[in-house]
Short mmCIF file of C-alpha atoms in Angstrom, two decimals:
data_model
loop_
_atom_site.label_atom_id
_atom_site.label_comp_id
_atom_site.label_asym_id
_atom_site.label_seq_id
_atom_site.Cartn_x
_atom_site.Cartn_y
_atom_site.Cartn_z
CA MET A 1 144.62 57.91 52.85
CA GLY A 2 145.10 57.82 56.91
CA LYS A 3 146.62 59.96 58.99
CA LEU A 4 150.13 58.85 58.54
CA ASP A 5 149.58 59.21 54.59
CA ASN A 6 148.77 62.71 55.47
CA ILE A 7 151.50 62.75 57.10
CA LEU A 8 154.47 61.71 55.05
CA LYS A 9 153.03 63.42 52.41
CA GLU A 10 153.89 66.48 54.69
CA TYR A 11 157.37 65.44 54.85
CA GLY A 12 157.85 65.03 51.10
CA VAL A 13 158.75 60.84 52.55
CA SER A 14 157.38 57.82 49.77
CA ARG A 15 155.92 55.22 50.99
CA ARG A 16 158.43 52.90 49.36
CA GLU A 17 161.00 55.15 52.13
CA PHE A 18 159.03 54.42 55.09
CA LEU A 19 158.90 50.38 54.72
CA LYS A 20 162.80 50.69 53.57
CA TYR A 21 163.23 52.15 57.24
CA CYS A 22 160.70 49.55 58.77
CA THR A 23 162.90 47.07 57.24
CA ALA A 24 166.16 48.80 58.58
CA LEU A 25 164.70 48.76 62.23
CA SER A 26 163.99 45.26 62.07
CA GLY A 27 167.63 44.97 61.58
CA THR A 28 168.78 47.26 64.63
CA LEU A 29 166.40 45.19 66.98
CA ALA A 30 167.33 42.12 65.37
CA LEU A 31 163.94 40.89 63.81
CA SER A 32 164.32 39.12 60.41
CA PRO A 33 163.34 41.79 57.35
CA ALA A 34 160.54 39.90 57.43
CA PHE A 35 158.89 41.79 60.39
CA ALA A 36 159.14 44.95 58.26
CA PRO A 37 155.10 45.15 57.75
CA LYS A 38 154.19 44.41 61.08
CA ILE A 39 156.46 47.17 62.02
CA ALA A 40 154.56 49.79 59.63
CA GLU A 41 151.73 48.25 60.88
CA ALA A 42 152.38 49.24 64.49
CA ILE A 43 153.53 51.87 63.52
CA GLU A 44 150.30 53.14 62.00
CA ASP A 45 147.65 51.90 64.55
CA ASP A 46 145.53 54.01 66.08
CA ASN A 47 146.08 53.13 69.13
CA ARG A 48 150.11 54.64 70.10
CA PRO A 49 150.62 55.88 73.54
CA PRO A 50 151.27 59.47 73.90
CA VAL A 51 155.24 60.73 75.29
CA ILE A 52 155.80 62.51 78.08
CA TRP A 53 159.22 64.04 77.74
CA LEU A 54 161.24 64.94 81.40
CA GLU A 55 164.67 67.09 81.36
CA PHE A 56 166.07 67.33 84.64
CA GLN A 57 170.38 67.70 85.00
CA ASP A 58 171.46 67.51 81.40
CA CYS A 59 172.98 69.40 78.68
CA ALA A 60 170.28 68.90 76.01
CA GLY A 61 172.14 66.62 74.13
CA ASP A 62 170.12 63.53 74.45
CA SER A 63 166.86 66.57 72.61
CA GLU A 64 169.49 67.37 70.08
CA SER A 65 170.08 64.01 69.11
CA LEU A 66 166.25 63.91 68.80
CA LEU A 67 165.78 67.20 66.43
CA ARG A 68 169.93 66.47 65.08
CA ALA A 69 169.44 66.38 61.82
CA ASN A 70 169.38 69.39 59.05
CA ARG A 71 166.38 68.23 57.19
CA PRO A 72 163.35 65.70 57.94
CA THR A 73 163.95 62.13 58.58
CA VAL A 74 161.27 58.66 58.69
CA ALA A 75 163.11 58.54 62.08
CA GLU A 76 161.93 61.77 63.06
CA LEU A 77 158.07 61.95 61.49
CA VAL A 78 157.37 58.39 64.18
CA LEU A 79 158.78 60.45 66.59
CA ASP A 80 156.30 63.28 66.14
CA TYR A 81 153.26 60.49 65.47
CA LEU A 82 153.30 59.17 68.24
CA SER A 83 152.50 61.95 69.28
CA ILE A 84 155.21 63.80 71.86
CA ASP A 85 153.01 65.64 74.19
CA TYR A 86 155.30 66.88 76.29
CA HIS A 87 159.09 68.42 76.23
CA GLU A 88 159.84 71.56 77.24
CA THR A 89 162.36 72.71 75.43
CA ILE A 90 160.24 72.00 72.09
CA MET A 91 156.82 72.47 72.67
CA ALA A 92 154.95 75.23 71.96
CA ALA A 93 153.00 75.87 75.55
CA ALA A 94 155.32 77.41 78.63
CA GLY A 95 154.48 78.25 82.26
CA HIS A 96 150.96 77.15 83.91
CA GLN A 97 149.83 75.89 80.41
CA ALA A 98 152.24 73.41 79.57
CA GLU A 99 152.39 71.96 83.06
CA ALA A 100 148.05 71.19 82.53
CA ALA A 101 149.01 69.33 79.19
CA ARG A 102 151.37 67.17 81.36
CA ASP A 103 149.38 66.72 83.86
CA GLU A 104 146.21 65.82 81.81
CA THR A 105 148.53 63.25 79.69
CA VAL A 106 148.99 61.65 83.17
CA LYS A 107 145.27 61.55 84.26
CA LYS A 108 143.82 60.87 80.94
CA TYR A 109 146.65 58.10 79.41
CA LYS A 110 147.68 56.53 83.37
CA ASN A 111 149.73 53.87 82.74
CA LYS A 112 149.37 53.95 79.71
CA TYR A 113 151.51 56.22 78.62
CA ILE A 114 155.79 56.55 78.01
CA CYS A 115 157.79 58.71 79.98
CA VAL A 116 161.36 59.56 78.48
CA VAL A 117 163.36 61.07 81.48
CA GLU A 118 166.47 63.12 80.25
CA GLY A 119 169.02 64.23 82.80
CA SER A 120 170.07 62.87 86.16
CA ILE A 121 168.30 64.16 88.93
CA PRO A 122 169.62 65.69 92.18
CA THR A 123 168.20 64.19 95.61
CA ALA A 124 170.51 66.76 98.03
CA ASP A 125 169.03 69.45 99.94
CA ASP A 126 165.49 68.33 99.26
CA GLY A 127 166.54 68.51 95.21
CA ILE A 128 166.82 72.01 95.18
CA TYR A 129 169.19 72.27 92.83
CA CYS A 130 166.23 71.31 90.29
CA CYS A 131 163.27 72.83 90.15
CA ILE A 132 160.21 73.22 87.86
CA GLY A 133 157.42 74.84 88.19
CA GLY A 134 157.84 74.96 91.71
CA ARG A 135 157.87 71.26 91.56
CA SER A 136 161.92 69.53 92.63
CA ALA A 137 162.64 67.14 89.84
CA VAL A 138 162.34 64.45 92.51
CA ASP A 139 158.29 65.00 92.84
CA ILE A 140 157.56 65.81 89.09
CA LEU A 141 159.88 62.20 88.20
CA LYS A 142 157.68 60.07 90.89
CA GLU A 143 154.71 61.26 89.44
CA VAL A 144 154.92 61.18 86.03
CA GLY A 145 157.95 58.40 85.60
CA GLY A 146 155.93 56.26 88.86
CA ASN A 147 151.97 56.32 86.80
CA ALA A 148 153.41 55.04 82.86
CA ALA A 149 153.59 51.62 81.52
CA PHE A 150 157.38 52.47 81.25
CA VAL A 151 159.94 54.84 80.88
CA ILE A 152 162.90 55.55 79.10
CA ALA A 153 166.50 57.25 80.63
CA VAL A 154 167.89 58.52 77.71
CA GLY A 155 171.56 59.40 78.26
CA THR A 156 174.14 58.43 80.19
CA CYS A 157 172.57 60.96 83.29
CA ALA A 158 169.49 59.50 83.02
CA ALA A 159 170.88 56.16 83.23
CA TYR A 160 173.26 56.21 85.38
CA GLY A 161 174.45 60.14 87.33
CA GLY A 162 176.40 60.63 84.61
CA LEU A 163 178.51 63.90 84.70
CA PRO A 164 176.42 65.46 87.41
CA ALA A 165 177.16 61.73 90.19
CA ALA A 166 180.94 62.27 89.08
CA TYR A 167 182.91 63.36 92.14
CA PRO A 168 182.23 64.87 94.49
CA ASN A 169 178.60 65.02 93.35
CA PRO A 170 177.64 68.34 95.23
CA THR A 171 173.44 67.97 94.55
CA GLY A 172 173.06 64.33 95.15
CA ALA A 173 172.71 63.18 91.83
CA LYS A 174 171.04 59.73 91.30
CA SER A 175 169.91 57.42 87.74
CA VAL A 176 166.23 57.60 87.63
CA LYS A 177 166.16 53.31 88.82
CA GLU A 178 167.27 54.69 91.47
CA ILE A 179 164.55 56.96 91.89
CA LEU A 180 161.53 55.19 91.39
CA GLY A 181 162.54 51.83 92.39
CA ASN A 182 160.28 48.60 91.25
CA LYS A 183 159.74 50.64 88.42
CA THR A 184 160.13 49.11 85.01
CA VAL A 185 162.79 51.77 83.52
CA ILE A 186 164.37 50.40 80.08
CA ASN A 187 168.20 52.38 79.77
CA LEU A 188 169.90 54.12 76.86
CA PRO A 189 172.79 55.38 77.94
CA GLY A 190 175.63 57.58 75.72
CA CYS A 191 176.42 61.21 75.63
CA PRO A 192 174.01 61.56 74.14
CA MET A 193 171.79 58.57 73.32
CA ASN A 194 171.26 57.61 69.16
CA VAL A 195 167.95 58.19 68.16
CA ASP A 196 167.77 55.00 66.31
CA ASN A 197 167.79 53.09 69.27
CA LEU A 198 164.80 55.52 70.90
CA THR A 199 162.87 54.96 67.93
CA ALA A 200 163.74 51.30 67.66
CA THR A 201 163.19 50.56 71.75
CA VAL A 202 159.58 52.67 71.47
CA VAL A 203 158.52 50.28 68.38
CA HIS A 204 159.68 47.09 69.77
CA TYR A 205 157.18 48.22 72.52
CA LEU A 206 154.06 49.09 69.98
CA LEU A 207 155.03 45.34 67.84
CA PHE A 208 155.10 43.10 71.11
CA GLY A 209 153.47 45.29 74.01
CA ALA A 210 156.54 44.93 76.01
CA PRO A 211 160.29 46.40 76.59
CA PRO A 212 163.13 44.66 74.53
CA ALA A 213 165.59 42.57 76.54
CA LEU A 214 167.75 43.69 78.68
CA ASP A 215 171.09 43.51 80.12
CA LYS A 216 171.95 43.64 83.89
CA PHE A 217 172.92 47.31 83.27
CA LEU A 218 169.24 47.47 81.89
CA ARG A 219 170.27 48.82 78.32
CA PRO A 220 168.31 47.31 75.51
CA LYS A 221 170.83 43.91 74.35
CA PHE A 222 169.90 45.31 70.35
CA ALA A 223 171.41 47.96 71.44
CA TYR A 224 174.12 47.13 74.10
CA GLY A 225 175.04 43.41 72.89
CA LYS A 226 178.15 43.85 71.61
CA ARG A 227 180.77 45.61 72.63
CA ILE A 228 181.97 48.96 70.31
CA HIS A 229 185.45 46.90 69.59
CA ASP A 230 183.67 43.90 67.97
CA ASN A 231 181.99 45.90 65.10
CA CYS A 232 184.96 48.74 64.80
CA GLU A 233 186.37 49.04 61.33
CA ARG A 234 190.04 49.87 63.03
CA ARG A 235 189.24 46.52 64.45
CA ALA A 236 191.73 44.93 61.61
CA HIS A 237 194.37 47.37 62.85
CA PHE A 238 194.36 46.31 65.85
CA ASP A 239 194.73 42.67 65.27
CA ALA A 240 197.75 43.21 62.72
CA GLY A 241 199.22 45.32 65.29
CA GLN A 242 198.99 48.84 63.33
CA PHE A 243 198.54 51.34 65.88
CA VAL A 244 198.16 55.60 66.10
CA GLU A 245 201.12 56.73 68.24
CA LYS A 246 200.26 60.29 67.85
CA TRP A 247 197.64 62.73 66.71
CA GLY A 248 198.29 63.32 63.19
CA ASP A 249 200.29 61.29 62.23
CA GLU A 250 200.76 58.72 59.43
CA GLY A 251 198.69 55.80 61.30
CA HIS A 252 196.20 58.12 61.91
CA ARG A 253 196.10 59.05 59.10
CA GLN A 254 195.48 56.36 57.57
CA GLY A 255 192.68 55.17 59.99
CA TRP A 256 194.64 52.13 62.34
CA CYS A 257 193.15 52.30 65.40
CA LEU A 258 193.58 54.34 68.19
CA TYR A 259 193.35 51.87 71.11
CA LYS A 260 197.40 53.67 71.81
CA MET A 261 195.45 56.62 72.08
CA GLY A 262 193.49 55.91 74.83
CA CYS A 263 190.31 54.51 73.09
CA LYS A 264 188.13 52.36 75.91
CA GLY A 265 186.15 50.65 72.38
CA PRO A 266 186.80 47.21 74.58
CA GLU A 267 185.09 47.47 77.22
CA THR A 268 182.06 49.19 76.04
CA PHE A 269 179.31 48.00 74.93
CA HIS A 270 177.28 49.57 72.23
CA ASN A 271 175.52 49.65 68.65
CA CYS A 272 177.68 53.14 67.71
CA PRO A 273 180.05 51.53 64.88
CA THR A 274 176.63 49.76 62.95
CA VAL A 275 173.87 52.63 63.58
CA ARG A 276 176.14 55.90 63.54
CA TRP A 277 175.23 59.65 63.73
CA ASN A 278 173.69 61.90 61.67
CA GLU A 279 171.98 59.88 59.48
CA GLY A 280 174.42 56.47 59.28
CA LEU A 281 176.87 58.82 57.89
CA SER A 282 179.49 58.57 61.07
CA TRP A 283 180.74 58.03 64.49
CA PRO A 284 183.83 59.10 67.26
CA VAL A 285 185.94 56.78 65.56
CA MET A 286 185.14 56.56 62.01
CA ALA A 287 186.43 60.54 62.72
CA GLY A 288 189.26 59.67 64.37
CA HIS A 289 188.74 60.53 67.60
CA GLY A 290 188.99 57.22 70.38
CA CYS A 291 185.75 56.03 72.16
CA VAL A 292 184.83 57.80 75.67
CA GLY A 293 182.73 55.11 76.77
CA CYS A 294 180.37 57.08 77.89
CA SER A 295 177.75 54.31 77.66
CA GLU A 296 179.51 52.19 80.67
CA PRO A 297 178.63 52.97 84.61
CA GLY A 298 180.07 56.29 85.71
CA PHE A 299 182.63 56.29 82.50
CA TRP A 300 183.58 59.83 83.81
CA ASP A 301 184.92 58.71 86.84
CA THR A 302 186.75 54.91 85.32
CA MET A 303 187.09 56.08 81.98
CA THR A 304 189.51 59.12 82.35
CA PRO A 305 192.18 60.24 81.67
CA ILE A 306 190.11 60.05 78.20
CA TYR A 307 193.66 60.13 75.94
CA ARG A 308 194.91 57.46 79.12
CA ARG A 309 195.50 54.48 76.80
CA LEU A 310 193.88 51.15 78.26
CA PRO A 311 196.83 47.94 79.80
CA ASN A 312 199.11 47.28 77.17
CA ILE A 313 197.67 42.96 76.10
CA PRO A 314 200.92 41.32 74.63
CA GLY A 315 199.73 38.31 73.24
CA PHE A 316 196.78 38.60 71.06
CA GLY A 317 196.80 38.23 67.53
CA VAL A 318 194.29 38.21 64.38
CA GLU A 319 192.73 35.06 66.27
CA ALA A 320 192.18 36.74 69.46
CA THR A 321 188.55 37.84 70.10
CA ALA A 322 187.27 40.88 71.40
CA THR A 323 186.14 39.54 74.01
CA LYS A 324 188.66 37.67 75.31
CA ILE A 325 190.58 40.51 75.03
CA GLY A 326 188.34 42.97 76.86
CA THR A 327 187.95 40.65 79.81
CA THR A 328 191.32 40.00 80.38
CA ILE A 329 191.67 44.75 79.45
CA VAL A 330 188.65 44.28 82.29
CA GLY A 331 190.73 42.11 84.98
CA ILE A 332 193.51 44.03 85.19
CA SER A 333 193.13 47.33 83.79
CA ALA A 334 192.44 48.94 87.65
CA VAL A 335 196.25 47.56 88.44
CA VAL A 336 197.30 49.23 85.14
CA PHE A 337 196.14 52.42 85.66
CA GLY A 338 197.40 52.16 89.16
CA VAL A 339 196.73 55.57 91.71
CA HIS A 340 194.39 57.09 89.75
CA GLY A 341 192.45 54.70 89.38
CA ILE A 342 192.65 53.80 93.53
CA VAL A 343 192.07 57.22 94.24
CA THR A 344 188.59 57.30 92.32
CA ALA A 345 187.38 53.93 93.54
CA ILE A 346 187.83 55.56 97.05
CA ARG A 347 185.96 58.75 96.43
CA ASN A 348 183.55 57.35 94.46
CA ARG A 349 182.30 55.42 97.00
CA GLY A 350 182.53 52.04 95.18
CA LEU A 351 179.79 53.65 92.41
CA VAL A 352 180.60 51.48 89.95
CA ARG A 353 179.75 48.66 92.62
CA LYS A 354 176.75 50.34 93.92
CA VAL A 355 175.35 50.55 90.33
CA GLU A 356 176.15 47.08 89.48
CA ASN A 357 174.19 45.88 92.98
CA GLU A 358 171.37 48.04 92.15
CA PHE A 359 170.36 46.86 88.69
CA GLU A 360 171.43 43.62 90.21
CA ASP A 361 168.52 43.66 92.84
CA ASN A 362 166.06 44.38 90.13
CA GLU A 363 166.79 41.98 87.66
#
C-alpha cells in the first residue's frame, strides 16, 4: 500500500472517490476525462514539489477557502499530500522554528518548490507596514518567490493589490507580479480564490511540468476564460427581460436576473457558476446576491458602488450573446457611471491601465 493509499484511508476516502475527483478535475482543466488516470498518477508521484504559503496584507480569506469544508474533501487531501511546508496560519511551528523550516525548504528545493502568496505587498516607507520576523514582506517575497519554480498569487490582493491598493492606497500596496517582475506568476484572483482552481493549477503543473495557458492578466484560461454571465443560471431571465427590481420582491424570490441590482457578471471573468463554492453547493448569484466583479483588476475602485447597476443596454434579446453584451457594456460603462467613474479614474491615476500595461509587457 502506497503513501497516498494510507492517506486516503485516513481521510475515509475510497479509491473510487479519488478517481472520480480526478475525472472532475480534468473537466475543470478543460481536459478529456481520459486524462483522469494520468492526473491520479501525477498526484501519486513521489516527485511532488513542496509548497511555501506566504501571507502579507490580507484578511486570510484565501486560507479560509483552503480550509473551508466542514469535513475533509479530496481537494484538501491532495493539497495536504503535496506537503505545505510553510503556512503561518496552520503550521504547528512558530517563531524561529517556523522561519527555519521555510529557509530550509528554500535552500533544499531551490527552483523546485511552489510559492503561494496571499495578500498584497506594501512598499511605502520601506515596506514597514507588513513585517514578519523582523523582515519586510518585500524582502521575504523577493527571496522566497524569486527562488521558486513559479509563484501562484491567490486572491485579488496578491493578484492586483486588491482592497489595500484601493484609493488612496496609503501603504503603497502592490501585486506579486509588480514585485517579482519577470518571474513566472499565475494569478488566481477572487475574494477569496476558489480552492478548486488552486488544486487544478497545481495538478496541471504536476501533469505537464508547466503552468496552464494564461490570459493577459496572468489568469488560467480554464478558470477565467468566460464571463460569469455566459454560464449564469439566471441568464435566461436576463434574455427574457425578467429582472429583480427590489430586494425581496417577487422576481427576487423567483430567482430572476440581478442585473438591475448591480450584478457585474457581464464584465467579470470567472468560473464561479460552474465550480461554485462549499463543495459545489452554491455561489453568490445562486444565493441571491449579484456578482461584485472581485476577480477583475482594481474592482474596488472600478466596480463600485456595488449596488449601482451597469449601463442600461437596450435592444438585447434572447439571440444576444454575453460577449456582445459585455463588449458593449465595457465600451460605454465609463460614460454611464459619469462623475463617479471619472473621479475614480483620476484618483487611481490610471490604475487599470497601469495593470493592463504591466501584464501586457510581461506576456
